[in-house]
Coordinates of C-alpha atoms in Angstrom, one line a residue:
Chain A
X424 CA 17.9 16.3 3.3
X425 CA 16.8 16.9 6.8
X426 CA 16.5 14.4 9.6
X427 CA 12.9 13.1 10.1
X428 CA 11.5 11.4 13.2
X429 CA 10.9 7.6 12.7
X430 CA 7.5 8.0 14.3
X431 CA 6.2 9.9 11.3
X432 CA 7.4 7.6 8.6
X433 CA 4.0 5.9 8.2
X434 CA 2.5 9.2 7.1
X435 CA 4.7 9.0 4.0
X436 CA 4.0 5.4 3.0
X437 CA 0.5 4.8 4.2
X438 CA -1.0 6.9 1.4
X439 CA 0.4 4.5 -1.2
X440 CA 2.8 6.5 -3.4
X441 CA 4.9 5.0 -6.1
X442 CA 8.4 4.8 -4.7
X443 CA 12.0 4.1 -5.8
X444 CA 14.0 1.4 -4.2
X445 CA 17.8 1.6 -4.2
X446 CA 20.3 -1.2 -3.4
X447 CA 24.1 -1.5 -3.6
X448 CA 26.1 -4.7 -4.1
X449 CA 29.8 -4.9 -4.7
X450 CA 30.0 -1.1 -5.1
X451 CA 27.3 -1.1 -7.8
X452 CA 24.2 0.9 -7.0
X453 CA 20.9 0.1 -8.6
X454 CA 17.4 1.6 -8.5
X455 CA 13.9 0.2 -9.3
X456 CA 10.3 1.5 -9.3
X457 CA 8.0 -0.1 -6.7
X458 CA 4.3 0.2 -5.9
X459 CA 3.7 -2.9 -3.8
X460 CA 4.5 -1.8 -0.3
X461 CA 2.6 -1.3 3.0
X462 CA 3.2 -0.2 6.6
X463 CA 3.3 -3.0 9.1
X464 CA 4.1 -1.2 12.4
X465 CA 4.4 2.5 13.4
X466 CA 7.6 2.5 15.5
X467 CA 10.1 1.3 14.9
X468 CA 8.6 1.6 11.4
X469 CA 8.2 -1.7 9.7
X470 CA 7.3 -1.9 6.0
X471 CA 6.4 -4.9 3.8
X472 CA 7.3 -4.8 0.1
X473 CA 7.2 -7.1 -2.9
X474 CA 10.4 -7.3 -4.9
X475 CA 9.9 -9.9 -7.6
X476 CA 12.7 -12.4 -8.2
X477 CA 12.5 -11.3 -11.8
X478 CA 13.9 -7.9 -10.7
X479 CA 17.6 -7.3 -10.8
X480 CA 17.4 -5.7 -7.4
X481 CA 16.1 -8.9 -5.8
X482 CA 19.5 -10.6 -5.4
X483 CA 21.1 -7.4 -3.9
X484 CA 18.3 -7.0 -1.5
X485 CA 18.4 -10.6 -0.4
X486 CA 22.1 -10.7 0.0
X487 CA 22.9 -7.3 1.5
X488 CA 19.6 -7.0 3.5
X489 CA 19.7 -3.3 3.0
X490 CA 17.9 -0.7 0.8
X491 CA 16.6 2.8 0.6
X492 CA 13.0 3.7 -0.2
X493 CA 13.0 7.0 -1.9
X494 CA 9.8 8.9 -2.6
X495 CA 9.6 10.8 -5.8
X496 CA 7.3 13.8 -6.4
X497 CA 5.3 14.4 -9.5
X498 CA 8.2 16.2 -11.3
X499 CA 10.1 12.9 -11.4
X500 CA 7.2 10.9 -12.8
X501 CA 8.6 10.5 -16.4
X502 CA 11.9 9.2 -15.0
X503 CA 10.1 6.9 -12.5
X504 CA 8.3 5.2 -15.3
X505 CA 11.5 4.9 -17.4
X506 CA 13.3 3.4 -14.4
X507 CA 10.5 0.8 -14.2
X508 CA 10.8 0.0 -18.0
X509 CA 14.4 -1.1 -17.9
X510 CA 16.8 -3.2 -15.9
X511 CA 20.0 -2.6 -13.9
X512 CA 21.4 -5.7 -15.6
X513 CA 22.0 -3.6 -18.7
X514 CA 23.0 -0.1 -17.4
X515 CA 23.8 2.2 -14.5
X516 CA 20.3 3.6 -14.0
X517 CA 21.4 6.6 -11.8
X518 CA 23.7 7.8 -14.6
X519 CA 21.1 7.0 -17.4
X520 CA 18.3 9.0 -15.7
X521 CA 20.4 11.8 -14.2
X522 CA 19.7 10.9 -10.6
X523 CA 22.2 11.7 -7.9
X524 CA 23.2 8.9 -5.4
X525 CA 24.0 10.3 -2.0
X526 CA 25.7 8.2 0.7
X527 CA 23.3 7.0 3.4
X528 CA 24.1 7.0 7.1
X529 CA 23.1 3.5 8.2
X530 CA 23.0 1.4 5.0
X531 CA 25.2 0.9 1.9
X532 CA 22.4 1.7 -0.6
X533 CA 22.3 5.3 -1.6
X534 CA 19.7 8.0 -1.0
X535 CA 18.3 9.7 -4.1
X536 CA 19.0 13.5 -3.9
X537 CA 16.1 14.5 -6.1
X538 CA 13.5 12.7 -4.0
X539 CA 11.4 14.4 -1.4
X540 CA 12.0 11.8 1.2
X541 CA 14.5 8.9 1.7
X542 CA 14.1 6.0 4.1
X543 CA 17.1 3.9 5.0
X544 CA 16.0 0.3 5.6
X545 CA 17.3 -3.1 6.8
X546 CA 15.6 -6.4 6.0
X547 CA 14.4 -7.9 9.3
X548 CA 12.4 -10.9 8.0
X549 CA 12.6 -13.0 4.9
X550 CA 10.3 -15.9 5.7
X551 CA 7.8 -14.8 3.0
X552 CA 10.4 -14.2 0.3
X553 CA 10.4 -17.7 -1.2
X554 CA 6.6 -18.0 -1.5
X555 CA 5.5 -14.4 -2.1
X556 CA 8.6 -12.3 -2.7
X557 CA 7.7 -10.3 0.4
X558 CA 10.4 -8.6 2.4
X559 CA 9.9 -7.1 5.8
X560 CA 12.0 -3.9 6.3
X561 CA 12.7 -1.8 9.3
X562 CA 13.2 1.9 8.6
X563 CA 16.4 2.8 10.6
X564 CA 16.9 6.4 9.4
X565 CA 14.6 8.8 7.6
X566 CA 15.2 12.0 5.7
X567 CA 13.0 14.7 4.2
X568 CA 13.9 17.4 1.7
X569 CA 12.7 20.7 3.4
X570 CA 12.6 22.3 -0.1
X571 CA 9.9 19.9 -1.2
X572 CA 7.5 20.3 1.7
X573 CA 4.4 20.3 -0.4
X574 CA 5.4 17.7 -2.9
X575 CA 2.6 15.8 -4.7
X576 CA 3.2 12.1 -5.0
X577 CA 1.8 9.7 -7.6
X578 CA -0.3 6.6 -7.3
X579 CA -0.2 3.9 -10.0
X580 CA -3.4 2.6 -11.6
X581 CA -1.7 0.4 -14.1
X582 CA 0.2 0.8 -17.4
X583 CA 1.5 4.3 -16.7
X584 CA -1.7 5.8 -15.6
X585 CA -1.2 7.7 -12.3
X586 CA -3.4 9.7 -9.9
X587 CA -1.6 12.8 -8.6
X588 CA -2.3 13.9 -5.1
X589 CA -5.1 16.4 -5.2
X590 CA -7.0 18.3 -2.5
X591 CA -6.0 17.6 1.1
X592 CA -8.9 17.2 3.5
X593 CA -8.9 17.0 7.3
X594 CA -11.5 15.1 9.3
X595 CA -11.7 14.6 13.1
X596 CA -9.9 11.3 13.8
X597 CA -8.5 9.7 16.9
X598 CA -6.4 7.3 14.9
X599 CA -2.8 7.9 13.9
Chain B
X75 CA -22.6 -3.8 -8.7
X76 CA -21.2 -5.2 -11.9
X77 CA -18.8 -8.1 -12.3
X78 CA -15.2 -7.1 -12.7
X79 CA -12.3 -9.2 -14.2
X80 CA -9.9 -10.4 -11.5
X81 CA -7.0 -9.4 -13.7
X82 CA -7.8 -5.7 -13.1
X83 CA -8.1 -5.8 -9.3
X84 CA -4.5 -4.6 -8.8
X85 CA -5.5 -1.3 -10.5
X86 CA -7.8 -0.6 -7.6
X87 CA -5.5 -1.4 -4.7
X88 CA -2.1 -0.5 -6.0
X89 CA -2.8 3.2 -5.7
X90 CA -3.1 2.9 -1.9
X91 CA -6.7 4.0 -1.2
X92 CA -8.2 3.8 2.3
X93 CA -10.5 0.8 2.3
X94 CA -13.2 -0.8 4.4
X95 CA -12.9 -4.4 5.5
X96 CA -16.0 -6.4 6.3
X97 CA -16.2 -9.7 8.1
X98 CA -19.1 -11.9 9.4
X99 CA -19.0 -14.4 12.3
X100 CA -22.0 -16.2 13.8
X101 CA -24.4 -14.1 11.7
X102 CA -22.9 -10.8 12.9
X103 CA -21.3 -8.6 10.3
X104 CA -18.7 -6.1 11.2
X105 CA -16.7 -3.4 9.3
X106 CA -13.4 -1.7 9.9
X107 CA -11.2 1.0 8.2
X108 CA -7.9 -0.1 6.8
X109 CA -5.0 1.6 5.1
X110 CA -2.2 -1.0 5.5
X111 CA -2.6 -3.3 2.5
X112 CA -0.6 -4.0 -0.7
X113 CA -0.8 -6.1 -3.9
X114 CA 1.3 -9.3 -3.9
X115 CA 0.3 -10.9 -7.2
X116 CA -1.6 -9.9 -10.3
X117 CA -3.7 -13.0 -11.0
X118 CA -5.1 -14.6 -9.2
X119 CA -5.0 -11.4 -7.2
X120 CA -3.2 -11.7 -3.9
X121 CA -3.3 -9.0 -1.3
X122 CA -1.4 -8.6 1.9
X123 CA -3.0 -6.6 4.7
X124 CA -2.4 -5.8 8.4
X125 CA -5.3 -6.4 10.7
X126 CA -4.2 -5.7 14.3
X127 CA -5.0 -8.2 17.0
X128 CA -6.4 -5.2 18.8
X129 CA -9.1 -4.9 16.2
X130 CA -12.5 -6.6 16.8
X131 CA -12.3 -7.9 13.2
X132 CA -9.1 -9.8 13.8
X133 CA -10.8 -12.9 15.4
X134 CA -13.5 -13.1 12.7
X135 CA -10.9 -12.9 10.0
X136 CA -8.7 -15.5 11.6
X137 CA -11.5 -17.9 12.3
X138 CA -13.7 -17.6 9.2
X139 CA -10.8 -16.9 6.8
X140 CA -13.1 -14.7 4.7
X141 CA -13.6 -10.9 4.2
X142 CA -14.6 -8.3 1.7
X143 CA -12.4 -5.3 0.9
X144 CA -14.8 -2.4 0.0
X145 CA -13.4 0.8 -1.6
X146 CA -15.1 4.0 -0.5
X147 CA -15.1 7.1 -2.6
X148 CA -14.6 10.6 -1.2
X149 CA -18.2 11.1 -0.4
X150 CA -18.0 8.4 2.3
X151 CA -14.8 9.9 3.9
X152 CA -16.6 11.2 7.1
X153 CA -18.1 7.8 7.7
X154 CA -14.9 6.0 6.9
X155 CA -13.2 8.0 9.7
X156 CA -16.0 7.4 12.2
X157 CA -15.9 3.7 11.4
X158 CA -12.2 3.8 12.3
X159 CA -12.9 5.6 15.5
X160 CA -15.1 3.0 17.1
X161 CA -15.3 -0.8 17.6
X162 CA -17.7 -3.5 16.5
X163 CA -17.5 -4.8 20.1
X164 CA -19.9 -2.0 21.1
X165 CA -22.3 -1.6 18.2
X166 CA -23.6 -2.7 14.8
X167 CA -21.5 -0.4 12.6
X168 CA -23.5 -1.0 9.4
X169 CA -26.6 0.3 11.2
X170 CA -24.9 3.0 13.1
X171 CA -23.3 4.5 9.9
X172 CA -26.2 3.9 7.5
X173 CA -24.3 1.5 5.3
X174 CA -26.1 -1.3 3.4
X175 CA -24.7 -4.8 3.7
X176 CA -25.3 -6.9 0.5
X177 CA -24.8 -10.6 0.4
X178 CA -21.6 -11.6 -1.4
X179 CA -21.3 -14.5 -3.8
X180 CA -18.3 -16.5 -2.6
X181 CA -17.9 -15.4 1.0
X182 CA -20.1 -14.9 4.1
X183 CA -18.8 -11.3 4.7
X184 CA -21.1 -8.7 3.1
X185 CA -20.4 -6.2 0.3
X186 CA -21.0 -2.6 1.0
X187 CA -23.6 -1.2 -1.4
X188 CA -22.4 2.4 -1.1
X189 CA -18.8 1.6 -2.1
X190 CA -17.4 2.0 -5.6
X191 CA -15.8 -1.5 -5.7
X192 CA -16.1 -4.6 -3.6
X193 CA -13.5 -7.5 -3.5
X194 CA -14.5 -10.9 -2.0
X195 CA -11.5 -12.4 -0.4
X196 CA -10.3 -15.7 1.2
X197 CA -7.4 -15.9 3.5
X198 CA -4.8 -18.1 1.9
X199 CA -1.8 -17.7 4.2
X200 CA -1.5 -17.0 7.9
X201 CA 2.1 -17.7 8.7
X202 CA 2.8 -14.0 9.3
X203 CA -0.2 -13.4 11.5
X204 CA 1.4 -14.1 14.9
X205 CA 4.5 -12.1 14.3
X206 CA 3.2 -9.2 12.2
X207 CA -0.6 -9.4 12.0
X208 CA -0.2 -9.8 8.2
X209 CA -2.9 -11.8 6.4
X210 CA -2.5 -12.9 2.7
X211 CA -5.8 -12.8 0.9
X212 CA -6.8 -14.1 -2.5
X213 CA -9.5 -12.0 -4.3
X214 CA -12.0 -14.6 -5.5
X215 CA -14.7 -12.3 -6.9
X216 CA -14.7 -8.6 -7.7
X217 CA -17.5 -6.0 -8.2
X218 CA -17.5 -2.5 -9.5
X219 CA -20.3 0.1 -9.3
X220 CA -20.8 1.4 -12.8
X221 CA -22.5 4.5 -11.4
X222 CA -19.2 5.5 -9.7
X223 CA -16.9 5.2 -12.6
X224 CA -14.9 8.3 -11.9
X225 CA -14.9 7.9 -8.1
X226 CA -12.1 9.7 -6.3
X227 CA -10.5 7.7 -3.5
X228 CA -8.7 9.0 -0.4
X229 CA -5.2 8.3 0.9
X230 CA -4.4 8.6 4.6
X231 CA -1.6 10.8 5.8
X232 CA -2.3 10.3 9.5
X233 CA -4.8 11.6 12.1
X234 CA -7.6 12.2 9.7
X235 CA -5.6 14.0 7.0
X236 CA -6.3 12.6 3.6
X237 CA -5.1 13.3 0.0
X238 CA -7.9 13.1 -2.5
X239 CA -7.2 11.7 -5.9
X240 CA -6.4 14.7 -8.2
X241 CA -5.3 15.0 -11.8
X242 CA -4.9 11.7 -13.7
X243 CA -1.7 11.5 -15.9
X244 CA -0.7 9.0 -18.5
X245 CA 2.9 8.1 -19.3
X246 CA 4.2 5.5 -21.7
X247 CA 4.8 2.4 -19.7
X248 CA 5.4 -1.3 -20.6
X249 CA 4.6 -2.3 -17.0
X250 CA 1.1 -3.5 -15.8

């Protein structure tokens, strides 16, 4: 994993990929699949996400106020779906799905070695948690895997149907 | 435009497409380009979005508490970028970009005839507006264009670079 400037983080999340979210509590790491997230600010990068209180990760995220957003490429899609189909209440999902937790630099939650990017995050606002399960995160450190430079991400359309990134087009825009 | 069940709205927004947002205030319709949005609840569908207070649409959205999220397919990409490059302060963007406003059923903001789907929305929570420019919307009526059933949407990677929907894959998932 190579260091990535925080000013470019929005370019990874704005397109709406399915992501993984890792947490760690009392030495126990967990991982969940997440599609409900959006950028809120460019720099420092702020991200809103919905983590349901029915998810095992909810308590760890609320208590530790730390997580990692890891972006999986197409090759991981079958595992991403399986991770979403089961709960960390019942198993160690890193071990079960053959994913490698790597110590992060600024948070206790682990990076995922197999993902093409990893974003270390701290919870900076919880006022929407009780009503909407919305957490506001600040990305405090970002990593990209140089070996996965042209990774294609996946976008969930419901019940395991995903659109894979296709053609890239470039139009003249003044907007970041 | 054909009626669409509210229970399926998340399947349109969860994949992270670039969308258009229309508003109407004092008989004047406006339209902006938006990429910062996420699903918050399945049904009734709740959507969070960021509309910056630097956008002309911000005041209309805050005052009228109504908008339409219109989803453009690839064919509209050049106009979607141009809409994002200018402001409704200076022009009628529907006229300028040859888009057809169509009266909505539940809100004053117009549908966009050329888009593949249109979601009529009411603002249901504004507690995050002052701090983060985040509005919580409820989709109260949804429309799909049957003639654009296989529309490809676009996903913004920054400065006019977009990933177009590519291959669709299907994996076995228990999750909506």
